Amino acid sequence: MSTTPTDRLRALLEPLAAEAGLDLEEVKVTQAGSRRQVQIDVDADGGVDLDTIAEFSRAVGQALDDSDLMGSAAYLLEVGSPGAERPLTEPRHWRRATGRLAAVKLVDGGELTARILESDEDGALVEVQPVKGRGRPKERRLEFAEVARARVQVEFNRKDEELLDAAPDFEGADNDVEEEEA
């Protein structure tokens, strides 16, 4: 039987998340002034949209109100997704971050920045970025047992050729403007 309030809360929420097609990533209860704050992060393959989060939040609120887990004290419920710079702690996190850049701290003390190319239950094939941009990226198989910590990195200036090639051609838009002006 679960012993901590967070474990009991997680046991209540896991089936609700599964029913909604979501993974329950994190459950945290903290004291915020005179009330408690319940923070829940959910995720799914392909991400989660605001409508899904709102629907899940209503279901969680109802389940908490129907149970005695929160007692009679007021609480603030926050449901969201893990965010852009999420930690990579499970194989599914690595799978969902395919194509993204990650900062990885290794168990042996080393650090690397790598793009996740593919992953499985035991590790990931990554493209290690050269230090200070010198040299060429190199592929490496990274076993999860080698990883102490890893976190997705936000890229503001990524130039992804596949995305650029797939972008619509706007040459016709200029012609339309010229015709309207004439």
PDB file of C-alpha atoms in Angstrom:
ATOM      1  CA  MET A   1       0.000   0.000   0.000  1.00  0.00           C
ATOM      2  CA  SER A   2       1.211   3.525  -0.783  1.00  0.00           C
ATOM      3  CA  THR A   3       2.491   5.376   2.222  1.00  0.00           C
ATOM      4  CA  THR A   4       3.123   8.991   1.221  1.00  0.00           C
ATOM      5  CA  PRO A   5       0.365  11.422   0.190  1.00  0.00           C
ATOM      6  CA  THR A   6       2.098  11.901  -3.172  1.00  0.00           C
ATOM      7  CA  ASP A   7       2.134   8.120  -3.766  1.00  0.00           C
ATOM      8  CA  ARG A   8      -1.595   7.929  -2.964  1.00  0.00           C
ATOM      9  CA  LEU A   9      -2.264  10.885  -5.234  1.00  0.00           C
ATOM     10  CA  ARG A  10      -0.249   9.293  -8.033  1.00  0.00           C
ATOM     11  CA  ALA A  11      -2.229   6.030  -7.586  1.00  0.00           C
ATOM     12  CA  LEU A  12      -5.466   8.003  -7.998  1.00  0.00           C
ATOM     13  CA  LEU A  13      -4.244   9.927 -11.051  1.00  0.00           C
ATOM     14  CA  GLU A  14      -2.432   7.200 -13.035  1.00  0.00           C
ATOM     15  CA  PRO A  15      -5.665   5.537 -14.266  1.00  0.00           C
ATOM     16  CA  LEU A  16      -7.160   8.926 -15.194  1.00  0.00           C
ATOM     17  CA  ALA A  17      -4.060   9.803 -17.214  1.00  0.00           C
ATOM     18  CA  ALA A  18      -4.022   6.411 -18.937  1.00  0.00           C
ATOM     19  CA  GLU A  19      -7.703   6.780 -19.810  1.00  0.00           C
ATOM     20  CA  ALA A  20      -6.950  10.173 -21.369  1.00  0.00           C
ATOM     21  CA  GLY A  21      -4.032   8.687 -23.348  1.00  0.00           C
ATOM     22  CA  LEU A  22      -1.486  10.579 -21.261  1.00  0.00           C
ATOM     23  CA  ASP A  23       1.624   9.711 -19.272  1.00  0.00           C
ATOM     24  CA  LEU A  24       1.650  11.072 -15.737  1.00  0.00           C
ATOM     25  CA  GLU A  25       5.139  12.576 -15.571  1.00  0.00           C
ATOM     26  CA  GLU A  26       5.236  14.418 -12.265  1.00  0.00           C
ATOM     27  CA  VAL A  27       3.032  15.005  -9.247  1.00  0.00           C
ATOM     28  CA  LYS A  28       4.119  17.535  -6.674  1.00  0.00           C
ATOM     29  CA  VAL A  29       2.265  18.889  -3.653  1.00  0.00           C
ATOM     30  CA  THR A  30       3.635  21.995  -1.945  1.00  0.00           C
ATOM     31  CA  GLN A  31       2.352  24.421   0.640  1.00  0.00           C
ATOM     32  CA  ALA A  32       1.476  27.833  -0.866  1.00  0.00           C
ATOM     33  CA  GLY A  33       0.476  30.151   1.957  1.00  0.00           C
ATOM     34  CA  SER A  34      -2.639  28.826   3.647  1.00  0.00           C
ATOM     35  CA  ARG A  35      -3.425  26.339   0.897  1.00  0.00           C
ATOM     36  CA  ARG A  36      -1.692  23.494  -0.860  1.00  0.00           C
ATOM     37  CA  GLN A  37      -0.605  23.580  -4.473  1.00  0.00           C
ATOM     38  CA  VAL A  38      -0.959  20.405  -6.540  1.00  0.00           C
ATOM     39  CA  GLN A  39       1.226  20.495  -9.663  1.00  0.00           C
ATOM     40  CA  ILE A  40       0.761  17.776 -12.258  1.00  0.00           C
ATOM     41  CA  ASP A  41       2.723  17.332 -15.486  1.00  0.00           C
ATOM     42  CA  VAL A  42       1.410  15.081 -18.244  1.00  0.00           C
ATOM     43  CA  ASP A  43       2.762  14.247 -21.677  1.00  0.00           C
ATOM     44  CA  ALA A  44       1.980  12.040 -24.658  1.00  0.00           C
ATOM     45  CA  ASP A  45       3.540  10.995 -27.923  1.00  0.00           C
ATOM     46  CA  GLY A  46       3.095  13.992 -30.196  1.00  0.00           C
ATOM     47  CA  GLY A  47       2.744  16.310 -27.183  1.00  0.00           C
ATOM     48  CA  VAL A  48      -0.379  17.577 -25.455  1.00  0.00           C
ATOM     49  CA  ASP A  49      -2.566  20.488 -26.457  1.00  0.00           C
ATOM     50  CA  LEU A  50      -4.432  22.934 -24.218  1.00  0.00           C
ATOM     51  CA  ASP A  51      -7.810  21.262 -24.771  1.00  0.00           C
ATOM     52  CA  THR A  52      -6.441  17.906 -23.604  1.00  0.00           C
ATOM     53  CA  ILE A  53      -4.858  19.515 -20.541  1.00  0.00           C
ATOM     54  CA  ALA A  54      -8.102  21.366 -19.697  1.00  0.00           C
ATOM     55  CA  GLU A  55     -10.176  18.195 -20.013  1.00  0.00           C
ATOM     56  CA  PHE A  56      -7.710  16.216 -17.880  1.00  0.00           C
ATOM     57  CA  SER A  57      -7.625  19.046 -15.309  1.00  0.00           C
ATOM     58  CA  ARG A  58     -11.434  18.879 -14.943  1.00  0.00           C
ATOM     59  CA  ALA A  59     -11.272  15.098 -14.458  1.00  0.00           C
ATOM     60  CA  VAL A  60      -8.494  15.451 -11.859  1.00  0.00           C
ATOM     61  CA  GLY A  61     -10.394  18.188  -9.995  1.00  0.00           C
ATOM     62  CA  GLN A  62     -13.499  15.991  -9.862  1.00  0.00           C
ATOM     63  CA  ALA A  63     -11.504  12.946  -8.702  1.00  0.00           C
ATOM     64  CA  LEU A  64      -9.782  14.972  -5.968  1.00  0.00           C
ATOM     65  CA  ASP A  65     -13.088  16.457  -4.809  1.00  0.00           C
ATOM     66  CA  ASP A  66     -14.692  12.996  -4.713  1.00  0.00           C
ATOM     67  CA  SER A  67     -11.803  11.481  -2.740  1.00  0.00           C
ATOM     68  CA  ASP A  68     -10.535  12.371   0.720  1.00  0.00           C
ATOM     69  CA  LEU A  69      -6.888  12.633  -0.377  1.00  0.00           C
ATOM     70  CA  MET A  70      -6.749  16.420  -0.076  1.00  0.00           C
ATOM     71  CA  GLY A  71      -8.877  16.562   3.076  1.00  0.00           C
ATOM     72  CA  SER A  72     -11.036  19.618   3.657  1.00  0.00           C
ATOM     73  CA  ALA A  73      -8.275  22.209   3.176  1.00  0.00           C
ATOM     74  CA  ALA A  74      -8.281  24.337   0.029  1.00  0.00           C
ATOM     75  CA  TYR A  75      -5.861  23.495  -2.746  1.00  0.00           C
ATOM     76  CA  LEU A  76      -4.750  25.028  -6.032  1.00  0.00           C
ATOM     77  CA  LEU A  77      -4.585  22.619  -8.975  1.00  0.00           C
ATOM     78  CA  GLU A  78      -2.119  23.205 -11.819  1.00  0.00           C
ATOM     79  CA  VAL A  79      -1.960  20.804 -14.751  1.00  0.00           C
ATOM     80  CA  GLY A  80       0.587  21.300 -17.511  1.00  0.00           C
ATOM     81  CA  SER A  81       3.242  19.679 -19.653  1.00  0.00           C
ATOM     82  CA  PRO A  82       6.927  19.208 -18.778  1.00  0.00           C
ATOM     83  CA  GLY A  83       8.093  22.172 -20.864  1.00  0.00           C
ATOM     84  CA  ALA A  84      10.686  22.853 -23.510  1.00  0.00           C
ATOM     85  CA  GLU A  85      13.787  22.035 -21.458  1.00  0.00           C
ATOM     86  CA  ARG A  86      12.470  18.856 -19.937  1.00  0.00           C
ATOM     87  CA  PRO A  87      14.761  16.409 -18.188  1.00  0.00           C
ATOM     88  CA  LEU A  88      15.249  13.090 -19.994  1.00  0.00           C
ATOM     89  CA  THR A  89      14.740  10.458 -17.320  1.00  0.00           C
ATOM     90  CA  GLU A  90      12.792   7.714 -19.111  1.00  0.00           C
ATOM     91  CA  PRO A  91      13.265   5.970 -22.478  1.00  0.00           C
ATOM     92  CA  ARG A  92       9.977   7.515 -23.665  1.00  0.00           C
ATOM     93  CA  HIS A  93      11.395  11.008 -22.976  1.00  0.00           C
ATOM     94  CA  TRP A  94      14.351  10.268 -25.246  1.00  0.00           C
ATOM     95  CA  ARG A  95      12.022   8.877 -27.940  1.00  0.00           C
ATOM     96  CA  ARG A  96       9.840  11.990 -27.811  1.00  0.00           C
ATOM     97  CA  ALA A  97      12.924  14.217 -28.049  1.00  0.00           C
ATOM     98  CA  THR A  98      14.186  12.632 -31.281  1.00  0.00           C
ATOM     99  CA  GLY A  99      15.703  15.367 -33.417  1.00  0.00           C
ATOM    100  CA  ARG A 100      16.221  17.669 -30.433  1.00  0.00           C
ATOM    101  CA  LEU A 101      19.496  18.803 -28.901  1.00  0.00           C
ATOM    102  CA  ALA A 102      20.296  17.587 -25.370  1.00  0.00           C
ATOM    103  CA  ALA A 103      22.875  18.521 -22.751  1.00  0.00           C
ATOM    104  CA  VAL A 104      24.120  15.284 -21.197  1.00  0.00           C
ATOM    105  CA  LYS A 105      26.173  14.790 -18.034  1.00  0.00           C
ATOM    106  CA  LEU A 106      27.777  11.376 -17.943  1.00  0.00           C
ATOM    107  CA  VAL A 107      28.269   9.140 -14.922  1.00  0.00           C
ATOM    108  CA  ASP A 108      32.052   9.332 -15.459  1.00  0.00           C
ATOM    109  CA  GLY A 109      31.924  13.133 -15.071  1.00  0.00           C
ATOM    110  CA  GLY A 110      32.073  14.006 -18.755  1.00  0.00           C
ATOM    111  CA  GLU A 111      29.630  16.301 -20.501  1.00  0.00           C
ATOM    112  CA  LEU A 112      28.430  16.468 -24.080  1.00  0.00           C
ATOM    113  CA  THR A 113      25.899  18.185 -26.254  1.00  0.00           C
ATOM    114  CA  ALA A 114      24.222  15.857 -28.706  1.00  0.00           C
ATOM    115  CA  ARG A 115      21.296  15.657 -31.085  1.00  0.00           C
ATOM    116  CA  ILE A 116      19.090  12.627 -30.436  1.00  0.00           C
ATOM    117  CA  LEU A 117      18.808  10.606 -33.646  1.00  0.00           C
ATOM    118  CA  GLU A 118      16.913   7.569 -32.338  1.00  0.00           C
ATOM    119  CA  SER A 119      16.422   5.667 -29.111  1.00  0.00           C
ATOM    120  CA  ASP A 120      15.259   2.377 -27.647  1.00  0.00           C
ATOM    121  CA  GLU A 121      14.745   1.009 -24.141  1.00  0.00           C
ATOM    122  CA  ASP A 122      18.493   0.798 -23.383  1.00  0.00           C
ATOM    123  CA  GLY A 123      19.997   3.887 -24.958  1.00  0.00           C
ATOM    124  CA  ALA A 124      20.084   6.362 -27.801  1.00  0.00           C
ATOM    125  CA  LEU A 125      22.006   6.983 -30.972  1.00  0.00           C
ATOM    126  CA  VAL A 126      23.140  10.590 -30.755  1.00  0.00           C
ATOM    127  CA  GLU A 127      25.083  12.988 -32.920  1.00  0.00           C
ATOM    128  CA  VAL A 128      27.676  14.592 -30.657  1.00  0.00           C
ATOM    129  CA  GLN A 129      28.217  18.226 -31.484  1.00  0.00           C
ATOM    130  CA  PRO A 130      31.818  19.420 -31.825  1.00  0.00           C
ATOM    131  CA  VAL A 131      33.243  21.546 -29.025  1.00  0.00           C
ATOM    132  CA  LYS A 132      33.022  25.269 -29.874  1.00  0.00           C
ATOM    133  CA  GLY A 133      31.843  24.370 -33.376  1.00  0.00           C
ATOM    134  CA  ARG A 134      35.206  22.919 -34.415  1.00  0.00           C
ATOM    135  CA  GLY A 135      35.140  19.740 -36.419  1.00  0.00           C
ATOM    136  CA  ARG A 136      32.233  17.629 -37.545  1.00  0.00           C
ATOM    137  CA  PRO A 137      29.457  16.046 -35.473  1.00  0.00           C
ATOM    138  CA  LYS A 138      30.067  12.349 -34.691  1.00  0.00           C
ATOM    139  CA  GLU A 139      27.506   9.616 -34.077  1.00  0.00           C
ATOM    140  CA  ARG A 140      27.718   7.739 -30.804  1.00  0.00           C
ATOM    141  CA  ARG A 141      25.651   5.077 -29.110  1.00  0.00           C
ATOM    142  CA  LEU A 142      24.881   6.349 -25.602  1.00  0.00           C
ATOM    143  CA  GLU A 143      23.628   3.763 -23.113  1.00  0.00           C
ATOM    144  CA  PHE A 144      21.231   5.149 -20.487  1.00  0.00           C
ATOM    145  CA  ALA A 145      23.418   3.556 -17.781  1.00  0.00           C
ATOM    146  CA  GLU A 146      26.169   6.029 -18.833  1.00  0.00           C
ATOM    147  CA  VAL A 147      23.898   9.055 -18.289  1.00  0.00           C
ATOM    148  CA  ALA A 148      23.825  10.843 -14.926  1.00  0.00           C
ATOM    149  CA  ARG A 149      21.521  13.652 -16.157  1.00  0.00           C
ATOM    150  CA  ALA A 150      20.201  14.879 -19.475  1.00  0.00           C
ATOM    151  CA  ARG A 151      18.011  17.794 -20.459  1.00  0.00           C
ATOM    152  CA  VAL A 152      16.555  18.966 -23.771  1.00  0.00           C
ATOM    153  CA  GLN A 153      18.027  22.255 -24.976  1.00  0.00           C
ATOM    154  CA  VAL A 154      16.083  25.047 -26.622  1.00  0.00           C
ATOM    155  CA  GLU A 155      17.515  26.048 -30.002  1.00  0.00           C
ATOM    156  CA  PHE A 156      16.749  29.547 -31.177  1.00  0.00           C
ATOM    157  CA  ASN A 157      18.802  29.515 -34.371  1.00  0.00           C
ATOM    158  CA  ARG A 158      18.496  25.974 -35.686  1.00  0.00           C
ATOM    159  CA  LYS A 159      18.649  25.790 -39.439  1.00  0.00           C
ATOM    160  CA  ASP A 160      16.911  22.560 -40.319  1.00  0.00           C
ATOM    161  CA  GLU A 161      17.226  21.971 -44.057  1.00  0.00           C
ATOM    162  CA  GLU A 162      14.310  19.497 -44.123  1.00  0.00           C
ATOM    163  CA  LEU A 163      11.972  22.093 -42.604  1.00  0.00           C
ATOM    164  CA  LEU A 164      13.224  24.794 -44.969  1.00  0.00           C
ATOM    165  CA  ASP A 165      12.745  22.524 -47.980  1.00  0.00           C
ATOM    166  CA  ALA A 166       9.213  21.608 -46.849  1.00  0.00           C
ATOM    167  CA  ALA A 167       8.162  25.250 -46.349  1.00  0.00           C
ATOM    168  CA  PRO A 168       5.636  26.559 -48.870  1.00  0.00           C
ATOM    169  CA  ASP A 169       6.948  28.604 -51.752  1.00  0.00           C
ATOM    170  CA  PHE A 170       5.723  32.183 -51.500  1.00  0.00           C
ATOM    171  CA  GLU A 171       6.790  33.346 -54.962  1.00  0.00           C
ATOM    172  CA  GLY A 172       3.133  33.577 -55.999  1.00  0.00           C
ATOM    173  CA  ALA A 173       2.389  35.892 -53.082  1.00  0.00           C
ATOM    174  CA  ASP A 174       4.678  38.602 -54.490  1.00  0.00           C
ATOM    175  CA  ASN A 175       2.964  38.332 -57.854  1.00  0.00           C
ATOM    176  CA  ASP A 176      -0.445  38.815 -56.251  1.00  0.00           C
ATOM    177  CA  VAL A 177       0.708  41.995 -54.518  1.00  0.00           C
ATOM    178  CA  GLU A 178       2.144  43.374 -57.768  1.00  0.00           C
ATOM    179  CA  GLU A 179      -1.121  42.644 -59.621  1.00  0.00           C
ATOM    180  CA  GLU A 180      -3.187  44.402 -56.928  1.00  0.00           C
ATOM    181  CA  GLU A 181      -0.953  47.478 -57.063  1.00  0.00           C
ATOM    182  CA  ALA A 182      -1.232  47.690 -60.887  1.00  0.00           C
TER     183      ALA A 182
END
